[in-house]
Structure formats: C-alpha cells, structure tokens
mmCIF file of C-alpha atoms and ligand atoms in Angstrom:
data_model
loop_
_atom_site.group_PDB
_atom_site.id
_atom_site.type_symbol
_atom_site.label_atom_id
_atom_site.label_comp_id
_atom_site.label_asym_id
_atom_site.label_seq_id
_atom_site.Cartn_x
_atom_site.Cartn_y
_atom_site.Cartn_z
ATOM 1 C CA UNK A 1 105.377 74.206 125.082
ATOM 2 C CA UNK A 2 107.980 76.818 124.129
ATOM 3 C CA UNK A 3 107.392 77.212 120.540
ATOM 4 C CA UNK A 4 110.716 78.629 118.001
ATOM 5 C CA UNK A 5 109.496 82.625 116.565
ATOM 6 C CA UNK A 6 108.013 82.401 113.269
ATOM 7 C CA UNK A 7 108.759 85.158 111.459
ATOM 8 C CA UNK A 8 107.378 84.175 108.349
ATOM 9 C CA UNK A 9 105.674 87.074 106.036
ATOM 10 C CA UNK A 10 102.194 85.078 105.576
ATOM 11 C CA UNK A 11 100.447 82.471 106.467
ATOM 12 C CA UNK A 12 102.044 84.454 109.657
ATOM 13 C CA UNK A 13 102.498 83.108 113.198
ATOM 14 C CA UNK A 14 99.056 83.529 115.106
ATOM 15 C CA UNK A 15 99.077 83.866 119.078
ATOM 16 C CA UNK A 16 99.426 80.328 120.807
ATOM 17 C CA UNK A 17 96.639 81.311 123.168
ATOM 18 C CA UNK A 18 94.382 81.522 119.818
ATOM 19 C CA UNK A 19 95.431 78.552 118.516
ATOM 20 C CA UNK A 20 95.457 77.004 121.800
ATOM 21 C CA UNK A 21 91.928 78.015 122.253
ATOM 22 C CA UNK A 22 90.823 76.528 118.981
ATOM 23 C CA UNK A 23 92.273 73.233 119.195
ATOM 24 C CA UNK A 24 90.440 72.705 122.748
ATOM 25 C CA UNK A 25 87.202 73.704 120.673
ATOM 26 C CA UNK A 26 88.062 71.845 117.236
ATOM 27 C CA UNK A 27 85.682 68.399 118.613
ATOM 28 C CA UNK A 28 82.895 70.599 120.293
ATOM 29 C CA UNK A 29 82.216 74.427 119.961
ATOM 30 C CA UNK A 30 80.760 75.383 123.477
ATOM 31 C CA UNK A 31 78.862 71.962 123.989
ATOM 32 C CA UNK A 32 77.056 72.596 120.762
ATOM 33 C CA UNK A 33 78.671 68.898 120.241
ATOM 34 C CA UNK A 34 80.041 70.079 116.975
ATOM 35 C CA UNK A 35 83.046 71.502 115.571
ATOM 36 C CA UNK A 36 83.149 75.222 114.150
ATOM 37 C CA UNK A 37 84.137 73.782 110.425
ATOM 38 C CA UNK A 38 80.868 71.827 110.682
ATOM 39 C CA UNK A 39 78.222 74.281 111.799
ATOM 40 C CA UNK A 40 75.924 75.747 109.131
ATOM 41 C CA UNK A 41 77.039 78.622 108.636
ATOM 42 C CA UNK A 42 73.115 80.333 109.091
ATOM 43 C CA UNK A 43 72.711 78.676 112.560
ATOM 44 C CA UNK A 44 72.619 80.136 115.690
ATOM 45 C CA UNK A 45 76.054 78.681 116.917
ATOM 46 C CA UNK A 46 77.841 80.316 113.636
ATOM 47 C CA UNK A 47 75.791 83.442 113.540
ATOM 48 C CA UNK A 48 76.639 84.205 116.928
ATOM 49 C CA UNK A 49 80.518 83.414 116.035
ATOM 50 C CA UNK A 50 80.199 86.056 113.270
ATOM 51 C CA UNK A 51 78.282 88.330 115.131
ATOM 52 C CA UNK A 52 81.257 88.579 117.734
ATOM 53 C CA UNK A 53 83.714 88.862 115.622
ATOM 54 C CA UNK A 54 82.311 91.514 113.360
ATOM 55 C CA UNK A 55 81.267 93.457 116.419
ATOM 56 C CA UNK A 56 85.037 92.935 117.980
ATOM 57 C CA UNK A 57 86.406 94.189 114.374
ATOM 58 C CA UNK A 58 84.577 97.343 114.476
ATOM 59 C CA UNK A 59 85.152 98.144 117.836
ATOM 60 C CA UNK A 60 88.839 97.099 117.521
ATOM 61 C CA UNK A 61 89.463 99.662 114.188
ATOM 62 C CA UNK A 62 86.817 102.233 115.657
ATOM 63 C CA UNK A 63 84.980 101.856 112.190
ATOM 64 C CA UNK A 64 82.308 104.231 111.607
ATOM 65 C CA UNK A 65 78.571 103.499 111.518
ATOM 66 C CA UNK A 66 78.693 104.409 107.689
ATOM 67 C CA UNK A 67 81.210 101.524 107.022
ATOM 68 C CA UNK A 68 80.594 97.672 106.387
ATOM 69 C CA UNK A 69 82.664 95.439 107.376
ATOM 70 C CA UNK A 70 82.391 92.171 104.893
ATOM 71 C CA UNK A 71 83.849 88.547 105.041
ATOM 72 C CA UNK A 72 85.114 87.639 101.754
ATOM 73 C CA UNK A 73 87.506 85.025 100.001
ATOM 74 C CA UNK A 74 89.925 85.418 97.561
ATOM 75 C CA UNK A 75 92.412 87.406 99.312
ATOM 76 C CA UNK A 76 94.156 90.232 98.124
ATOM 77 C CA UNK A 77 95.090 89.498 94.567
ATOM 78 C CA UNK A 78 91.280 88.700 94.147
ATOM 79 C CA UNK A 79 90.668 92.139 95.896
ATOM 80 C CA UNK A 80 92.998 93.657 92.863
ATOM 81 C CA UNK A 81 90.235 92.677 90.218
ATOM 82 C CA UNK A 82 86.991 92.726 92.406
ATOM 83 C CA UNK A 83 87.877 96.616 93.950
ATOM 84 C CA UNK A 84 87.816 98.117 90.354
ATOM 85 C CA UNK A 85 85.051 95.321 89.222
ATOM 86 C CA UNK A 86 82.406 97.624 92.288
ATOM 87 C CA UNK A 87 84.423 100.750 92.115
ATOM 88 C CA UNK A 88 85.777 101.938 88.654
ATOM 89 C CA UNK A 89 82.400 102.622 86.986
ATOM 90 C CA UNK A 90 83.411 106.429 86.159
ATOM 91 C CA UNK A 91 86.449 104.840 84.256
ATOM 92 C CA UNK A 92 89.772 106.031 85.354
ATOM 93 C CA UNK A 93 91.495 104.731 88.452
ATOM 94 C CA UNK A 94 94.563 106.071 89.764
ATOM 95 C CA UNK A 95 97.306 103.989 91.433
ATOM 96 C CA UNK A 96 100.562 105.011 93.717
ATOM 97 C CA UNK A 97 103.382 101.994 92.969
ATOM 98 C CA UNK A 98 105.326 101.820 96.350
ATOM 99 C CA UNK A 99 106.198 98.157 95.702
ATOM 100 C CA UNK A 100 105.495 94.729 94.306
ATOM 101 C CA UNK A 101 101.935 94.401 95.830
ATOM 102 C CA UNK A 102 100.741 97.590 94.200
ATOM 103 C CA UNK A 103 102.067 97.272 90.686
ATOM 104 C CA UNK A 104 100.281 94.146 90.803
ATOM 105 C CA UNK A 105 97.178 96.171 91.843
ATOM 106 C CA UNK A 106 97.518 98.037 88.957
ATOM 107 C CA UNK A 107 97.824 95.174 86.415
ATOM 108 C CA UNK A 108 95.143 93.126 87.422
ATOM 109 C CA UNK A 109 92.950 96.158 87.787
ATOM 110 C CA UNK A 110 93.970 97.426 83.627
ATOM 111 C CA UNK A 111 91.697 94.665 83.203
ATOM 112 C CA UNK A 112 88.591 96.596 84.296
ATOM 113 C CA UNK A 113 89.394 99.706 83.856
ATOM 114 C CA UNK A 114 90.003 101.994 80.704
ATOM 115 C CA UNK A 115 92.387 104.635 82.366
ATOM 116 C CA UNK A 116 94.069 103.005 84.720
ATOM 117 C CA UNK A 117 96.755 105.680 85.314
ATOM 118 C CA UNK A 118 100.336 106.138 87.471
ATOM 119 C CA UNK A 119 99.969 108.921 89.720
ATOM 120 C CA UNK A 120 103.332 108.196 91.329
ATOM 121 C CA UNK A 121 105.799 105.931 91.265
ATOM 122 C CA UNK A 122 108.600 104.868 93.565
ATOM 123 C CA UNK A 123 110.170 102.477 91.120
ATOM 124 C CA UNK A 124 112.808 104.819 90.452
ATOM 125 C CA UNK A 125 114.425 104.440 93.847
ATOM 126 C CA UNK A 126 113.789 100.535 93.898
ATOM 127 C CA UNK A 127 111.520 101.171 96.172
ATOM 128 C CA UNK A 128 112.929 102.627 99.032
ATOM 129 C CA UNK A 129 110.768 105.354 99.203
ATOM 130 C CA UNK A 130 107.181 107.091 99.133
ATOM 131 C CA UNK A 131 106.914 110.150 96.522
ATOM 132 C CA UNK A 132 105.689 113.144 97.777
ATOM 133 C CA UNK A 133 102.462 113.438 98.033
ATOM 134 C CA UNK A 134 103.556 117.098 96.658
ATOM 135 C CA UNK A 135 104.318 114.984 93.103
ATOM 136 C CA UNK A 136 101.261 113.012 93.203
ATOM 137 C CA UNK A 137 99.644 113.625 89.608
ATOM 138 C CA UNK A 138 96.263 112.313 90.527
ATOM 139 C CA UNK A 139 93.517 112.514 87.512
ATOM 140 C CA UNK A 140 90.154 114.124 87.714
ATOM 141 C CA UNK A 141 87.129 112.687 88.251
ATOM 142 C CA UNK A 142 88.678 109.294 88.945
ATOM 143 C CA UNK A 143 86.595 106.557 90.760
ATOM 144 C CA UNK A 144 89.657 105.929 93.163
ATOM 145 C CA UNK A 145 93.044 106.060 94.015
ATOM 146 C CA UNK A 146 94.621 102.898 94.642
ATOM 147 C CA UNK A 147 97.488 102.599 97.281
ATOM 148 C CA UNK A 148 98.972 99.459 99.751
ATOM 149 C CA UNK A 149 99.631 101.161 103.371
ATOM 150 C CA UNK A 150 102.469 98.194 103.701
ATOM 151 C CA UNK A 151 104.279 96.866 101.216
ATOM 152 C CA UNK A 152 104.900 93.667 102.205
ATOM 153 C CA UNK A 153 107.906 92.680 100.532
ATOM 154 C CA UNK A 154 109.567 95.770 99.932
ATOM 155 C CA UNK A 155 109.231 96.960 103.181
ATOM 156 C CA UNK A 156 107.960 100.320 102.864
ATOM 157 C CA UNK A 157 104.992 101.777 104.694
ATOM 158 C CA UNK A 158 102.768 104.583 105.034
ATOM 159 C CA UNK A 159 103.228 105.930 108.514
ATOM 160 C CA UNK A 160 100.417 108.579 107.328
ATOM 161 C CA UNK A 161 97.473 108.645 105.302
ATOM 162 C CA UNK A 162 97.211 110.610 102.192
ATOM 163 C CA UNK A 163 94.401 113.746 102.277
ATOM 164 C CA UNK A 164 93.306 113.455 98.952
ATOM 165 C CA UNK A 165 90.899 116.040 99.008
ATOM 166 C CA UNK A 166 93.942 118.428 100.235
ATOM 167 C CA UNK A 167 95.578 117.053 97.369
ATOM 168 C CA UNK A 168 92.770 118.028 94.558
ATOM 169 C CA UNK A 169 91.218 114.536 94.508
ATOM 170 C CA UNK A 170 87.504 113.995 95.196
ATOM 171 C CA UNK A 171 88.220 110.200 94.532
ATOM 172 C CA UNK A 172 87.868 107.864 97.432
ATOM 173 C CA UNK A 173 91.162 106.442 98.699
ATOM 174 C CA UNK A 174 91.598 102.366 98.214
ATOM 175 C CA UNK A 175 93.501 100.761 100.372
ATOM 176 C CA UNK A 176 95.439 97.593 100.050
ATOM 177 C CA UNK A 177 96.365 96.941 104.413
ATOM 178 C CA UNK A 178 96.758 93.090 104.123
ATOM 179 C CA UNK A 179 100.184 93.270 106.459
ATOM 180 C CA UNK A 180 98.874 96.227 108.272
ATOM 181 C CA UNK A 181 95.787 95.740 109.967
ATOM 182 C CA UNK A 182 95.351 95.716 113.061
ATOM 183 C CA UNK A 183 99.104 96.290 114.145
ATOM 184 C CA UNK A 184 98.139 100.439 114.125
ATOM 185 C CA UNK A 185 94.828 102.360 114.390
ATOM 186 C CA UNK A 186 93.521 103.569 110.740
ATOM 187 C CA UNK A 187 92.296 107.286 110.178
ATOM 188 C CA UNK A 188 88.866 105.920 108.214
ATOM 189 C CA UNK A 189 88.317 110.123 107.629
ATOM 190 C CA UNK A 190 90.606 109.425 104.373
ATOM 191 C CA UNK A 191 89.670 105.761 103.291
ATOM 192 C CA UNK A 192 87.083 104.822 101.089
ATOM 193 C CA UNK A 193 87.566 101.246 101.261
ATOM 194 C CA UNK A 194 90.067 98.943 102.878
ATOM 195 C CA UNK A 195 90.773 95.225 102.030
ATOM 196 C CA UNK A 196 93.110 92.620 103.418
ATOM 197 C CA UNK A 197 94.000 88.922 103.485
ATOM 198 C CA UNK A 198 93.640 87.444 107.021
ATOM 199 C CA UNK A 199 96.931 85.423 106.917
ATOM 200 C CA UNK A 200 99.471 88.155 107.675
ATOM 201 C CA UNK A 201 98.133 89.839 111.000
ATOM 202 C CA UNK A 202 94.429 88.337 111.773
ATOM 203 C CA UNK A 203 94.206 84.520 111.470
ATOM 204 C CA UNK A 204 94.314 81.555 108.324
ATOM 205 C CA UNK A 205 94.446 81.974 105.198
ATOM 206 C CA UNK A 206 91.498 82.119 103.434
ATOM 207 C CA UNK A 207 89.600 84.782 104.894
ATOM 208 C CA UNK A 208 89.604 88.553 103.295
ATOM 209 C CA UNK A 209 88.146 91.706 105.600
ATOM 210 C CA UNK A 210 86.603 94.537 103.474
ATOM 211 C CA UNK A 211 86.037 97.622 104.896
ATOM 212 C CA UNK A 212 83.960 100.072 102.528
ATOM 213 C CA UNK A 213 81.519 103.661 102.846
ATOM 214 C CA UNK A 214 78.069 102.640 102.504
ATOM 215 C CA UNK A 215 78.051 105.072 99.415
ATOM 216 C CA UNK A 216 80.559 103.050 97.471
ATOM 217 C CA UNK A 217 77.890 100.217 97.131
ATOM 218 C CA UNK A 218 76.117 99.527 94.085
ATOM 219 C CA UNK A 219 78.182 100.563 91.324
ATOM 220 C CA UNK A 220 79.828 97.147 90.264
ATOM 221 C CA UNK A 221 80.381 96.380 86.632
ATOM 222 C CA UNK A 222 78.137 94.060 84.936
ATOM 223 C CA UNK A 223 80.850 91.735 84.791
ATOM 224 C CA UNK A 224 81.575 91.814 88.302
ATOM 225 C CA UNK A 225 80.123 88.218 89.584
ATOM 226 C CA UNK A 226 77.113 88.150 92.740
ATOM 227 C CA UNK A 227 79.786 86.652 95.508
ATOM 228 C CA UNK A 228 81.914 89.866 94.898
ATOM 229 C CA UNK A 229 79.442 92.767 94.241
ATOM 230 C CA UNK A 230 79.259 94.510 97.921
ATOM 231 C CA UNK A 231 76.515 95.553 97.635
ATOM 232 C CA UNK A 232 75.196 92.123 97.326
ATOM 233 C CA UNK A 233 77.625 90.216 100.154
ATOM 234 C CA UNK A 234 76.696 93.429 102.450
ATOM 235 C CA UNK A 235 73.074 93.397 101.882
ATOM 236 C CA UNK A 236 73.463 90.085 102.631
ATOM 237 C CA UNK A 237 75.591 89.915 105.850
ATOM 238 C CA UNK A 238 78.702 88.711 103.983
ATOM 239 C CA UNK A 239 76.588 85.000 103.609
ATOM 240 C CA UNK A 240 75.054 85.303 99.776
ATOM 241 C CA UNK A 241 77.562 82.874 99.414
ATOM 242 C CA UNK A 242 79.118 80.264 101.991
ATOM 243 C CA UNK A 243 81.707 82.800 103.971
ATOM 244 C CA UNK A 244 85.068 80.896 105.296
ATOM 245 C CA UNK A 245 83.776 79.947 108.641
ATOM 246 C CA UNK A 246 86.837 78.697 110.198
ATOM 247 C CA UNK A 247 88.642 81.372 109.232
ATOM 248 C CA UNK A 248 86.130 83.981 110.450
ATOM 249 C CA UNK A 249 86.197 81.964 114.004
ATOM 250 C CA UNK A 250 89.799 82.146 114.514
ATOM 251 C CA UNK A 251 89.729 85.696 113.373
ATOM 252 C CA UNK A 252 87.443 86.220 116.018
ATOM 253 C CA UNK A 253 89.625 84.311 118.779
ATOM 254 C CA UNK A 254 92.130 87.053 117.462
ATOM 255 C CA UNK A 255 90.264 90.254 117.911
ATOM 256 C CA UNK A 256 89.390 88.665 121.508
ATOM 257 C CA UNK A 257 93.068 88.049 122.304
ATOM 258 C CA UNK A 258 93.804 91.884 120.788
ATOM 259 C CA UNK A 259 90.892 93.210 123.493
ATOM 260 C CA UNK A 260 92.765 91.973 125.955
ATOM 261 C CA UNK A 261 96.491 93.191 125.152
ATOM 262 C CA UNK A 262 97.675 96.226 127.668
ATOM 263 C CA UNK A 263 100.943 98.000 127.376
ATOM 264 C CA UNK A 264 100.321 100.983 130.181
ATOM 265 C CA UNK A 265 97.155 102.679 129.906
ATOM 266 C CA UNK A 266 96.962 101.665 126.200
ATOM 267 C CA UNK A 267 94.803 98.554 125.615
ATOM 268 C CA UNK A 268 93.552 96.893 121.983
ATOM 269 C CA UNK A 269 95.126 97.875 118.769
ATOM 270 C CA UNK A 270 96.861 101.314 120.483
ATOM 271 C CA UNK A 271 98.566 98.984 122.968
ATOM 272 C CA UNK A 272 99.588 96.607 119.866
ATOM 273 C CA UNK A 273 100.530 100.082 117.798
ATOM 274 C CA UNK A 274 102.941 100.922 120.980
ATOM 275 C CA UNK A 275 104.312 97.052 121.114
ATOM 276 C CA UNK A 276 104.946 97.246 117.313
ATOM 277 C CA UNK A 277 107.065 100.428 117.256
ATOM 278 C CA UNK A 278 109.628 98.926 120.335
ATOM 279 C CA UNK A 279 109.971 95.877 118.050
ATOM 280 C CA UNK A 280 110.592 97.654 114.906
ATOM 281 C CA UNK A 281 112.627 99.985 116.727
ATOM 282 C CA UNK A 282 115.060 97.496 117.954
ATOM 283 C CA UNK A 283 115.181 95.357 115.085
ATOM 284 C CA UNK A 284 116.360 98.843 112.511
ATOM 285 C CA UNK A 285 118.624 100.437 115.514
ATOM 286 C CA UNK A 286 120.271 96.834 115.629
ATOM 287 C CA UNK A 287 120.666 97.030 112.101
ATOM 288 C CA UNK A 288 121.972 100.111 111.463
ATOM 289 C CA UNK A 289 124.581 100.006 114.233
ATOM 290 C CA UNK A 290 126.443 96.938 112.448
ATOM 291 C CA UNK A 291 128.794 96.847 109.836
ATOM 292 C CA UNK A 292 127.305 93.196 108.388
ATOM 293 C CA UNK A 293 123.360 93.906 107.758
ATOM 294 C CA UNK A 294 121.750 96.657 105.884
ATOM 295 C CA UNK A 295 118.416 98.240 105.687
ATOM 296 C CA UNK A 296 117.692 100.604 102.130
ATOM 297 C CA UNK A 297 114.377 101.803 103.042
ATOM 298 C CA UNK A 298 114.277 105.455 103.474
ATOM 299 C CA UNK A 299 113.636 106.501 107.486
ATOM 300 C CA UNK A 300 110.535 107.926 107.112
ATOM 301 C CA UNK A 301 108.446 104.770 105.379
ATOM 302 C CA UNK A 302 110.203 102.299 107.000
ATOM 303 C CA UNK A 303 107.474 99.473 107.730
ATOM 304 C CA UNK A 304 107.171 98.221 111.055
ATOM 305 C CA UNK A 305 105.868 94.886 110.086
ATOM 306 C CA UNK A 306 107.800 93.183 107.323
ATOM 307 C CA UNK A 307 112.025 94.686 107.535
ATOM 308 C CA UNK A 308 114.188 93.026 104.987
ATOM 309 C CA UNK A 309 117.646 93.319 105.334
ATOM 310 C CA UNK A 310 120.652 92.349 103.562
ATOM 311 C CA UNK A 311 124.231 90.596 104.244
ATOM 312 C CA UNK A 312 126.749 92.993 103.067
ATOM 313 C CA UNK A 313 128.642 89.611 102.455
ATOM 314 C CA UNK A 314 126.217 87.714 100.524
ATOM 315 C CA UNK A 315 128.255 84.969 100.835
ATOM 316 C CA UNK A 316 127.291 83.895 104.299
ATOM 317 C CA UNK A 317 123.347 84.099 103.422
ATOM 318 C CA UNK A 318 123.216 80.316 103.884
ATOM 319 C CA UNK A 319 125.389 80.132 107.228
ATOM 320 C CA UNK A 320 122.990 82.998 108.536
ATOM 321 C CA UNK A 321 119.960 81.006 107.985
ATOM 322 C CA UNK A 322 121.089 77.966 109.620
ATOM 323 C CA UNK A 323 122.187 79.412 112.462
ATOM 324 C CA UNK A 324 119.264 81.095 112.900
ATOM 325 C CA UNK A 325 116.756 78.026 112.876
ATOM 326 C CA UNK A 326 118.878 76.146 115.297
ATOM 327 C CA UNK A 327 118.305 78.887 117.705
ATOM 328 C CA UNK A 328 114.335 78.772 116.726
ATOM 329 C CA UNK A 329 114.518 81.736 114.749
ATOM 330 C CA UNK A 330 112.131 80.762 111.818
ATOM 331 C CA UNK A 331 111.250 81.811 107.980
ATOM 332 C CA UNK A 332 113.867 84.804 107.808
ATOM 333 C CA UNK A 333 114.622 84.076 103.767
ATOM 334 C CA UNK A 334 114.052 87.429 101.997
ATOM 335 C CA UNK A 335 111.477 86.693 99.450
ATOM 336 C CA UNK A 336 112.658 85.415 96.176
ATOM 337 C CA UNK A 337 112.317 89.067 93.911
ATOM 338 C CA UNK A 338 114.505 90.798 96.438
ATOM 339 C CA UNK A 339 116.994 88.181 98.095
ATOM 340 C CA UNK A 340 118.767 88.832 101.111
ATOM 341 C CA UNK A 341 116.180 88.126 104.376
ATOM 342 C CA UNK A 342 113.152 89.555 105.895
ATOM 343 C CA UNK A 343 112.300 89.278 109.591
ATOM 344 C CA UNK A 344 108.317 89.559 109.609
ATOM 345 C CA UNK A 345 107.418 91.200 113.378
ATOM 346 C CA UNK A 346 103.138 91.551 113.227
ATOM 347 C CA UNK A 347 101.525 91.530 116.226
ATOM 348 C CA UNK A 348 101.774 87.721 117.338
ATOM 349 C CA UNK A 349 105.571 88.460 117.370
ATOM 350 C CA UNK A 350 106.933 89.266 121.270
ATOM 351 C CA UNK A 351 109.252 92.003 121.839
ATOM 352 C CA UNK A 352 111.299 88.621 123.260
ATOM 353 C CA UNK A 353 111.420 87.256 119.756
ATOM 354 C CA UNK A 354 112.889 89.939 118.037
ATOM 355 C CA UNK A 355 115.615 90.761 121.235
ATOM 356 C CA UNK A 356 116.176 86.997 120.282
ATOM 357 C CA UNK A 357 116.616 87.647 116.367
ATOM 358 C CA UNK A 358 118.899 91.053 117.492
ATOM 359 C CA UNK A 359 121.096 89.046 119.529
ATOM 360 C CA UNK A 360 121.617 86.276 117.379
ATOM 361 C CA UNK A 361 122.523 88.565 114.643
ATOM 362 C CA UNK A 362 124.895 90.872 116.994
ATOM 363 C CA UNK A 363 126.578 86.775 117.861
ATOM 364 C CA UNK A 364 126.599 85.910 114.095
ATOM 365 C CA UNK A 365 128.463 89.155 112.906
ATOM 366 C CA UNK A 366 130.730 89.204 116.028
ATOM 367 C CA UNK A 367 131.731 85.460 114.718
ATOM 368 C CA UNK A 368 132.300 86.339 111.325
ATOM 369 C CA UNK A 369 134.197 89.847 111.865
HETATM 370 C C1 LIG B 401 99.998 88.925 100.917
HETATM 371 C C2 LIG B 401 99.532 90.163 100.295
HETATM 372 C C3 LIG B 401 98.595 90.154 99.252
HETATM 373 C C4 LIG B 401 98.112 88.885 98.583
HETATM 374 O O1 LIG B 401 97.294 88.122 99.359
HETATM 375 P P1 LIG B 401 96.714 86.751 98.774
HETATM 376 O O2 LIG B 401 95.892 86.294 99.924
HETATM 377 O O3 LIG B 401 97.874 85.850 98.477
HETATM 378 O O4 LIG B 401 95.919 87.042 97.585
HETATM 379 C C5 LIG B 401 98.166 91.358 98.751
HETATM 380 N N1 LIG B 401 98.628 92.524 99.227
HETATM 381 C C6 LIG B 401 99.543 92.568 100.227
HETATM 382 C C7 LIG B 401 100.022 93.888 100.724
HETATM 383 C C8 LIG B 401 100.016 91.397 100.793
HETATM 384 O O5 LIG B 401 100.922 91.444 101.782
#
C-alpha cells in the first residue's frame, strides 16, 4: 500500500510496520485469543506488554537506574498542572517562555504555585529565538525550572540542555519534550523530570511518558489527586489507576521498530538523531535557497521536528495546499496562532517524504515565478 506523508504536528504519522503489526494483532494478541484493548490490564499478557515496553524505553533513552519511567494520561496540558501539583512544594517555580506550549506551562502552573516567576522570555523576538542562558534570571531556592526542549508550534528547539547548576540554580530542570522524544538522545545529567504526550513521536494519543529522579517523589500538594501523585503511580507500577493499555502497546511496537533502525554504525535513537538532522537539513537549505518560502527561526534553535514556514505571497496559501495533497503531501496548514504552514518531520517521516515535500515546493515556486 503506498500510503501519502503525513506531516501532521500530532496525532502524528506512526510507522506502517507498527500499525501494520497491530492491526494483524487487534482480534488475538499472540494466541492469547484476545485483543490488547481487552486484556486486564494486571494479567500476565498485559504485564508482559508493559514490561517490554518500559524496559525498551529505558534502554532506548539510556535512563538512569535513579529514574522512573511512568505511564500516565492526560497529556501535556495535564502535565502543566500535575508537574507543579508533585513538584512546587518550596513555592516558587521558574519558567523559560520559548513559545506557545510554555507560556501555557506557566499559566496553568500560577494555579499551584505562589511565585511562579519569568526567568526569560523570548516573546520579544516572536519567538524566534532562545535567550541566553547568560540572561537567565533564575530565582533562589525554587522547586524547578520549567522549560519545553521543542516548541511545537513555534518551531524553536533546544539543541542543548541548560546546566543549571553552572547557571546558580540548585532547582531541578522540568522538561516539557512532547515533540522531542525519542527523535535525539537526552543528557538526563541536567533533567529532573521529563514529560510528554505520546501522539507526536511515540504512538496514539492518550498515553503520557514521565520521566522523573527518584528524589523528586513524595512532595505533591495536598490537592494534587492519587492518579497523579508519582509517588503513588510509581510505587505502584504506573497501574494505581487503569493505565491506557492500547496506547502503551503501540508505544511499545514503536520502541521495537526504533531498536531496529540503522543508519551506519548508529542504531536506535542515535541512528533516528542522524536521520532527523538530513531531513531537517534539507527541508531549511530548501527553504532558504528560494525566493517564495521563509523560515524566521534563528539558526541556532531551529527545531528539527516541527519547521513552519511562510509564503512570502500569502496569497497563494490555498493553491499551495492543494497542490500539495494531490501529490500526497498531507496536514502542511501552519497552525491557526501563526498562519502560514508547518511541515512536521518526527521520526516516522522518511528522508523520501520530505525530498518529496522539497521538490514539490521547488515545482510550485518555479510555476508561480
Ligand atoms: C502537543 C503538545 C502538548 C499538549 O499535549 P496534549 O496531549 O494535547 O495535552 C504539550 N506540549 C507540547 C510541546 C506539545 O507539542
């Protein structure tokens, strides 16, 4: 079946061997003579699903032994309250605003937490660009500082982790990687705690991966409810509460399908980290070589995952977009708060499918020079 390229931002394209794989197993899971979405999710079958996939995660990220990973629901914007909810006991929380995903970090999280404080703040630029980390105004004695490693809409990434304790801050470092995970390795010597939606780079909607110290547990809030203390879901093996099952399986189909990746000598998330940069590569060089499309994202945050670009003729938005879905080029609107389009390249997207997107694009502009 040759299947168009999705390049939506999320619910993402997922590999067609996973999905592939899943519907030959939606009936009967391994001759278990059930399906995965109707397994308890304390049986064997399951527990040996999440077992694999949990063990495939951590070997996949190389996460420490003094890291948990959890299964949670809620996603992201639920991450935004239930992060301070188990972190922000000492009171003040500091937050770098790189985009749209972050401010909203920081307004959900004023909620829970009494100083809830700016340390930096690309808005200024429209956020093309990270501050400094020289400029950083980070508080003492917070419980965190908040930042999102890809901002999803905006385009921007971190192509390097802060050192906050260089940087005066004793504070653990929170990071929002919902459209980065997995498409790069993470250096877990600076993180504190990572969360992410599945539905941008690991599988459905519906599942969340937290990734937190051991030493972070056990400070939630009073208000903070049972499912979403981590202490709680980690003591219990992310199942106090019913975890998404189906999205933990084809999570798991993923990680399998990432083992297996090779580009050289690289295999796993390095191979993926090697595949990612020729994509991006092409797509901005492509870009920047025209006189129709435009990138404003400064060069050194410029996110290999989610590139929006713009028609210097706005005009011919529409006539871009068709043309593009007749040739099978799929979901490149720019989202709604920034206009223009967005090509979304995570790691189910082929080097083939964005030479595609570059050459209709080259066709397009040559047409209406
Ligand atoms: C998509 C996204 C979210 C929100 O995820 P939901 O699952 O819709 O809650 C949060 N942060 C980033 C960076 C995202 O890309």
């Amino acid at each position: 079946m040759n299947r168009p390229y999705n390049f939506s931002a999320g619910p993402a394209a997922i590999p067609a061997e996973v999905l592939e794989l899943a519907a030959s197993e939606m009936l009967d899971w391994h001759g278990s003579g059930m399906g995965v979405m109707e397994m308890s999710h304390r049986g064997k079958e399951f527990m040996s699903i999440y077992e694999q996939a949990e063990a495939d995660l951590r070997e996949l990220l190389a996460v420490p032994a003094n890291f948990k990973i959890l299964f949670m629901q809620g996603g992201g914007l639920a991450e935004n309250a239930i992060v301070p909810m188990n972190l922000a006991h000492l009171g003040t929380a500091d937050f770098v605003l790189t985009g749209s995903w972050s401010q909203k970090s920081l307004k959900e999280a004023r909620k829970y937490v009494s100083e809830a404080h700016v340390a930096a703040s690309a808005e200024d630029s429209n956020f093309t660009a990270i501050p400094p980390t020289s400029s950083w105004d980070l508080s003492r004695g917070a419980s965190y500082v908040h930042l999102c490693t890809n901002e999803t809409i905006h385009g921007v990434e971190f192509h390097e982790l802060p050192d906050l304790k260089a940087l005066g801050s004793d504070a653990p470092l929170v990071i929002d990687f919902s459209s980065q995970v997995a498409s790069r390795p993470v250096d877990w010597s600076r993180v504190g705690l990572a969360f992410g939606g599945a539905q941008k780079n690991i599988g459905p909607a519906g599942l969340t991966i937290v990734v937190v110290r051991e030493d972070l547990l056990g400070h939630a809030l009073p208000v903070c409810p049972s499912a979403f203390d981590y202490k709680i879901v980690a003591d219990n093996q992310s199942m106090f509460n019913t975890p998404p099952t189906w999205g933990i399986y084809v999570a798991g189909l993923t990680f399998q399908w990432l083992k297996r990746q090779r580009e050289g000598e690289l295999s796993g998330i390095a191979a993926m980290e090697q595949r990612n940069i020729a994509k991006a590569e092409l797509l901005y060089r492509s870009i920047d070589q025209s006189q129709l499309y435009v990138n404003k994202v400064a060069a050194n945050c410029r996110s290999r995952m989610n590139i929006p670009f713009f028609l210097r003729n706005e005009a011919l938005n529409d006539a871009f977009l068709a043309g593009a879905k007749e040739r099978g080029l799929l979901q490149l609107k720019g989202h709604k708060s920034v206009g223009g389009m967005r090509a979304s390249i995570y790691n189910a997207m082929p080097l083939a499918g964005v030479q595609a997107l570059v050459d209709y694009m080259h066709a397009f502009e040559q047409q209406h020079a």
